[in-house]
Coordinates of C-alpha atoms and ligand atoms in Angstrom, one line a residue:
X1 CA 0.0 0.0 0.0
X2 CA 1.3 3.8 -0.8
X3 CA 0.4 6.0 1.6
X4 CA 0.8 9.7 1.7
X5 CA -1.5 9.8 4.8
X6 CA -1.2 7.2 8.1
X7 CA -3.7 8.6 10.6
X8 CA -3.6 7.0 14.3
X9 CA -6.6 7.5 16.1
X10 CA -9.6 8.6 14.1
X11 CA -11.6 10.6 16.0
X12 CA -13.9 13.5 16.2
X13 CA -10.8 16.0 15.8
X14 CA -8.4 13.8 12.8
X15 CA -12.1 13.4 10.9
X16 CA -12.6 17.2 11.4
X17 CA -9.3 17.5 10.5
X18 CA -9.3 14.9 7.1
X19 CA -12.9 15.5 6.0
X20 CA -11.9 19.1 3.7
X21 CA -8.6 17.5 2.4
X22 CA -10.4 14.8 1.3
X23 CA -13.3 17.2 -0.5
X24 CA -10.4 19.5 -1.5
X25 CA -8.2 16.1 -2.8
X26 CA -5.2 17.3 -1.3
X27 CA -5.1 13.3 -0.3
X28 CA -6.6 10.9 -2.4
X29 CA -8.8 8.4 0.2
X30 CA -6.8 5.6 -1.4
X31 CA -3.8 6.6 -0.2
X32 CA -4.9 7.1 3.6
X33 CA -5.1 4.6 6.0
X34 CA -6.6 5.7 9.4
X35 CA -6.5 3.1 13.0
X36 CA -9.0 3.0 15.4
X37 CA -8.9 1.4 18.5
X38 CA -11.6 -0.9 18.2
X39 CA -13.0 -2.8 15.5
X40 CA -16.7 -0.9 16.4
X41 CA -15.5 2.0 15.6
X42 CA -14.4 1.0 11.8
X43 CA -18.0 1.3 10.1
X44 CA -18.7 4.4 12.4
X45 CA -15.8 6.3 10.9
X46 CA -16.5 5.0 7.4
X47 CA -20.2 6.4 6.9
X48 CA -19.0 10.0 6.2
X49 CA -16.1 9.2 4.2
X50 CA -15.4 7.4 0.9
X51 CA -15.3 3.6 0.7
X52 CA -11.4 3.8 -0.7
X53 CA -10.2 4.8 2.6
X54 CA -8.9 2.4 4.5
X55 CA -10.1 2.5 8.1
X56 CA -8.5 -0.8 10.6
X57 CA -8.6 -1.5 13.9
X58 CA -5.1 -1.3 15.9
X59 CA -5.7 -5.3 16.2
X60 CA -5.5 -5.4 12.4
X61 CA -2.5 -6.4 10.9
X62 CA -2.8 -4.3 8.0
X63 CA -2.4 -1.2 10.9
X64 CA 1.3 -1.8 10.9
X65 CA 1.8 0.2 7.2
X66 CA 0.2 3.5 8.8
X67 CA 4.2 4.1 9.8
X68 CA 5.3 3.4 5.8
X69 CA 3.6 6.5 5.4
X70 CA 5.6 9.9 4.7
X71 CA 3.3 11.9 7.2
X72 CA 1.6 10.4 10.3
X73 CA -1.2 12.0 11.8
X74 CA -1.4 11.2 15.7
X75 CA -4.7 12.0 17.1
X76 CA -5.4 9.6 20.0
X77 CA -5.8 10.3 23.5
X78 CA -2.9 11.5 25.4
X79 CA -3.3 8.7 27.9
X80 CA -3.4 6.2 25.2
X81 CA 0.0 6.7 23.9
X82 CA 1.9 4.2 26.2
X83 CA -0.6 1.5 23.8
X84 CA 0.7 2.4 20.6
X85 CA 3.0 -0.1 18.9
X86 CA 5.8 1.3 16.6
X87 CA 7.6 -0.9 13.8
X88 CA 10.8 -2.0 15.2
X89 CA 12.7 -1.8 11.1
X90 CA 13.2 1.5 9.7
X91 CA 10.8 1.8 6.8
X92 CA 11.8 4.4 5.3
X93 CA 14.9 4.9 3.3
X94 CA 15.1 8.7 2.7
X95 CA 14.5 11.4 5.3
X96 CA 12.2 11.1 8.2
X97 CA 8.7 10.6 8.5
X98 CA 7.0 13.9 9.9
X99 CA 4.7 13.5 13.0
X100 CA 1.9 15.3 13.6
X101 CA 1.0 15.2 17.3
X102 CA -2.7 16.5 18.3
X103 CA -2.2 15.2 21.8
X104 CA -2.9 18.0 24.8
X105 CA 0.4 18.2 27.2
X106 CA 2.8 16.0 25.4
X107 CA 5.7 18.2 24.7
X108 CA 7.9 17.7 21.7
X109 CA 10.8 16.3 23.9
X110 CA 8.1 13.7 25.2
X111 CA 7.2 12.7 21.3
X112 CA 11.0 13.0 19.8
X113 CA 11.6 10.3 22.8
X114 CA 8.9 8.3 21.9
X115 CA 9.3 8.5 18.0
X116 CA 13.2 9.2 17.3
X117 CA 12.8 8.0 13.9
X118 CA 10.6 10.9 13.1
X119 CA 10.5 14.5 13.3
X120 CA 7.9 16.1 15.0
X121 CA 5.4 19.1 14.9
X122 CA 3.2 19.1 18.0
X123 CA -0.5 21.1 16.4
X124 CA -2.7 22.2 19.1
X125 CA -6.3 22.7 17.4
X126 CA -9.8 24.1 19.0
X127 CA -13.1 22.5 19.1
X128 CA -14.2 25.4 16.3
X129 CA -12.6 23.2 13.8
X130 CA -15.7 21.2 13.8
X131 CA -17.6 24.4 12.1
X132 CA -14.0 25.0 10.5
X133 CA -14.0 28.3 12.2
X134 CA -11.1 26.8 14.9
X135 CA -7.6 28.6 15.5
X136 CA -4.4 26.2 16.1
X137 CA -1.1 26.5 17.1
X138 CA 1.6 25.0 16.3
X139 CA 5.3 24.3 17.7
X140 CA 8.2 22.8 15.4
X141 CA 10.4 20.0 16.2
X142 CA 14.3 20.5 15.3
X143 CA 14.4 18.5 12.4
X144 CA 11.3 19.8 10.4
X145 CA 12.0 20.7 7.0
X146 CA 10.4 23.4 5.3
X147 CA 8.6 21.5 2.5
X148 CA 7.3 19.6 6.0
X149 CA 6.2 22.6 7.5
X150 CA 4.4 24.0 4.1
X151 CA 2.0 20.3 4.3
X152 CA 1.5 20.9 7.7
X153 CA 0.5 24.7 7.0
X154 CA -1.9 23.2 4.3
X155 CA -3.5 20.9 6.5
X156 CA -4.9 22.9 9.3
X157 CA -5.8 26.3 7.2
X158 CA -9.1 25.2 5.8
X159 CA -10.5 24.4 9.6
X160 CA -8.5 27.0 11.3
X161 CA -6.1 30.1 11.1
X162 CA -2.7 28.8 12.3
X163 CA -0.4 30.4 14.8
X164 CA 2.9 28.9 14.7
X165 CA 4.6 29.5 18.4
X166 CA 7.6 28.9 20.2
X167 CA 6.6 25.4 22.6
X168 CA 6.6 27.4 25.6
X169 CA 3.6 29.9 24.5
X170 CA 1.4 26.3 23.8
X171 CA -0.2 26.0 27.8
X172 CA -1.0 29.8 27.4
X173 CA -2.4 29.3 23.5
X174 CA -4.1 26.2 25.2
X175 CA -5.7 27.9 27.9
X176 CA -7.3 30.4 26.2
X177 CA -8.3 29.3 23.0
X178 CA -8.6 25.1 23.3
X179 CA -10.5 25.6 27.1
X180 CA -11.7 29.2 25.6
X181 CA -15.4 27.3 24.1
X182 CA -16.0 26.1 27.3
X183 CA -16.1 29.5 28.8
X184 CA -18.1 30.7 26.5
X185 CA -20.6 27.9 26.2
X186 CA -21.3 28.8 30.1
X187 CA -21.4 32.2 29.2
X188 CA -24.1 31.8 26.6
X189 CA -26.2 29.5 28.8
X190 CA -26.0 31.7 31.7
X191 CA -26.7 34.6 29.4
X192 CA -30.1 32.5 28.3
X193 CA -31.0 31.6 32.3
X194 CA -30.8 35.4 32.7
X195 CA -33.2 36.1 29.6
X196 CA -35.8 33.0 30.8
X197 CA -35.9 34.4 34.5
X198 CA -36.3 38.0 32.9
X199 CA -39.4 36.4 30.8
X200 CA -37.9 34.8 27.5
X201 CA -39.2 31.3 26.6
X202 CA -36.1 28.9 26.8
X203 CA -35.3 27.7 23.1
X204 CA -35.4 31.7 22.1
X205 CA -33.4 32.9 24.8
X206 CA -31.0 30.2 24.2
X207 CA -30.5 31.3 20.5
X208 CA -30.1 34.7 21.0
X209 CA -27.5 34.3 23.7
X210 CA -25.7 32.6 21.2
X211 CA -26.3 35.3 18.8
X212 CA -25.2 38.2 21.2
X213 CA -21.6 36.5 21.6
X214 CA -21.3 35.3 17.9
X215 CA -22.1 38.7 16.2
X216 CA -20.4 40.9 19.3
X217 CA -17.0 38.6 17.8
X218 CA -18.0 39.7 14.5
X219 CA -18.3 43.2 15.0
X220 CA -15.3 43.5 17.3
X221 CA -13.4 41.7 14.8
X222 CA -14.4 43.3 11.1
X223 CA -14.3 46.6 12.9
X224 CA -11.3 46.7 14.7
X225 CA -12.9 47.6 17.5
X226 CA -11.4 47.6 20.6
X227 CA -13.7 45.7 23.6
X228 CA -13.5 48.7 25.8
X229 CA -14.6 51.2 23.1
X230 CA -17.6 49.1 22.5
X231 CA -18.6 48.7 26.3
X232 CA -18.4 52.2 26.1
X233 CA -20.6 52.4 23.1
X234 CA -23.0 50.3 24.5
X235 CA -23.2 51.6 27.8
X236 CA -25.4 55.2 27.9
X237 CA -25.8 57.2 30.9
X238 CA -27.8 56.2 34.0
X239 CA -29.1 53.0 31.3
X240 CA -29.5 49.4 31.7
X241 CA -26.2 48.3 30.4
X242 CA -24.1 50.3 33.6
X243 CA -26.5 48.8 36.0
X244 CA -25.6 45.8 34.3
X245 CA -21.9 46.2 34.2
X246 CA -21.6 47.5 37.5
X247 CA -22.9 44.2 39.2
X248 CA -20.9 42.4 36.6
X249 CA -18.1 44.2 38.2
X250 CA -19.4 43.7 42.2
X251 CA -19.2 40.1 41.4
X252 CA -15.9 39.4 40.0
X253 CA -16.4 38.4 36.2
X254 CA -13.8 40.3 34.7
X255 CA -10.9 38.7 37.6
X256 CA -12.6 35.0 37.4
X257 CA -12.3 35.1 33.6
X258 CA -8.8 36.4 33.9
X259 CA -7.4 33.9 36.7
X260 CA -9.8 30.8 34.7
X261 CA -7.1 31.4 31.8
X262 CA -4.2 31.7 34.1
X263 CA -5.1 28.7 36.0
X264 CA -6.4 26.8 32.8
X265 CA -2.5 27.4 31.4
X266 CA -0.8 26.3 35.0
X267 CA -2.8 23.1 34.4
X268 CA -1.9 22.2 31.0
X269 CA 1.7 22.5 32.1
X270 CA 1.5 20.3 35.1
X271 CA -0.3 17.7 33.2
X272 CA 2.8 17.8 30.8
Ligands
NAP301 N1 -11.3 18.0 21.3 C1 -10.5 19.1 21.4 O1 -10.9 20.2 21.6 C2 -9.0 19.0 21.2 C3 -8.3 20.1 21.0 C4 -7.0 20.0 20.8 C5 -6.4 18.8 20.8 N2 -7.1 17.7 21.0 C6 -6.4 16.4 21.0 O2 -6.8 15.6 19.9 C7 -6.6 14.3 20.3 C8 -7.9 13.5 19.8 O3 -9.0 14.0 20.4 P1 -10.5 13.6 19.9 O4 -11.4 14.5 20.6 O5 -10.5 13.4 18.5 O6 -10.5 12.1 20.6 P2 -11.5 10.9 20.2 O7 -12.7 11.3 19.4 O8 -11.7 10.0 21.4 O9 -10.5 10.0 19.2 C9 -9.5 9.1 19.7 C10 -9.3 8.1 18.6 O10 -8.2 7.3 19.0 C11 -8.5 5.9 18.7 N3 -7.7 5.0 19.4 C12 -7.8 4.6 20.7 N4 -6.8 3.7 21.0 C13 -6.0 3.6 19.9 C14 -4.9 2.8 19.5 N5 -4.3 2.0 20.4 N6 -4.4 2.8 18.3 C15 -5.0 3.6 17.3 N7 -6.1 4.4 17.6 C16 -6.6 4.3 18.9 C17 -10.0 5.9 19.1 O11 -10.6 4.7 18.6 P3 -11.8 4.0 19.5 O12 -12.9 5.0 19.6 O13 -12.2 2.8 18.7 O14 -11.2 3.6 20.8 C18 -10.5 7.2 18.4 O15 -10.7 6.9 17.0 C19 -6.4 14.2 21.8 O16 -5.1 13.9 22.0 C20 -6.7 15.6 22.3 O17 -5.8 16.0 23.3 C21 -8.4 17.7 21.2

């Protein structure tokens, strides 16, 4: 089997990740060859993809070729990569295979130990990704080449826009924008519980919550808008929005959203 793709753990992000380089045929499914961890989740991964790509369980013994391939995609579970079973021969005879590590808190010191036949690029993607509106970072290995580092570049632009960073800046990158949609999903909802207790039925609250933060973003962003101006903007004399900002301010928001990050990037560094 030729491979230009071997893909190690195909899950929600590596199928977010595959499905518009497929569509765009920057890989052709026949060359790809994706492992899963159980033989279950085979079929499951194959229904939105095309029949030529080859999806195997780790179990299978065809799983072995995903290291032939020139670029390896490694999207399990950072807790899962003790299980992961690398060729003990050298198959390839020029340069080394590039790795692409997805996994949260494994530094590149961790990987180049674990894979010293490759080089490695360690890509830290955000749940946006799904709705390919995601932001990643990314953090070069030594060896990387630059024709490397172009496919790389190619891979994660049409789901994201793609920061690369020096390693140390990933925990902060991490906290913010990979933990960042679960800040805002409570935001949204508490946002809604607000609108319902003020007299908004649920499902309408709920969507314009979402709505509020989505097109605030928007406007911030196409504008150039700095979020202070705006507050200012929004915020009249004696009105609703300074009654609202001041007891946003009694309780703390601004600090617990500040230390959240802080403490969110402490984590990610311990857990490495
Ligand atoms: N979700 C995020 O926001 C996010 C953000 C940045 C980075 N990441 C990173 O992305 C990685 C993947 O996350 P995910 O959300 O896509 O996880 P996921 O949906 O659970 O996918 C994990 C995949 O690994 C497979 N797998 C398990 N054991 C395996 C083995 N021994 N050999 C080969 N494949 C195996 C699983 O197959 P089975 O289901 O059959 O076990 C599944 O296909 C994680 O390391 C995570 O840290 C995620």
């Amino acid at each position: 089997m030729l491979l230009s793709l071997g893909v190690i753990g195909f899950g929600r992000m590596a199928q977010a990740l595959l499905t518009p380089l497929i569509e765009n045929g920057d890989f052709k499914p026949d060359s790809v060859l994706a492992v899963v961890g159980q033989q279950k989740s085979v079929e499951v991964a194959l229904e939105d993809f095309p029949k030529e790509l080859k999806v195997v369980a780790s179990s299978d013994p065809i799983a072995k070729e995903v290291w032939t391939a020139p670029v390896q995609l490694l999207a399990i579970k950072p807790q899962q990569l003790n299980e992961i079973k690398l060729p003990t021969i050298n198959t390839h005879s020029s340069g080394k295979p590039l790795l692409i590590s997805l996994l949260a808190g494994i530094t590149l010191r961790r990987l180049q130990e674990s894979f010293p036949k490759h080089s490695c690029v360690r890509a830290v993607p955000n749940t946006p990704v799904l709705a390919k509106a995601g932001l990643t970072g990314l953090a070069w290995g030594k060896e990387v080449t630059m024709e490397q580092k172009t496919l790389v570049r190619n891979i994660f632009t049409p789901i994201s826009e793609v920061f690369e960073l020096p390693e140390k800046q990933l925990d902060a990158f991490l906290a913010l924008t990979s933990s960042g949609p679960a800040y805002v999903a409570l935001m949204i909802e508490a946002l809604a519980d607000g609108a319902v207790a003020a007299g908004l039925p649920r499902q309408r609250a709920n969507y314009l919550a979402n709505r509020t933060l989505a097109g605030t973003a928007l406007l911030l962003n196409e504008q150039k808008i700095h979020p202070s101006e705006l507050r200012e903007m929004v915020a009249s004399p004696g009105g609703t929005t300074i009654a609202a900002l001041r007891h946003l301010e009694m309780a703390g928001v601004r600090s617990a959203l500040i230390e959240a990050v802080v403490v969110a990037a402490e984590r990610s560094r311990e857990l490495a």
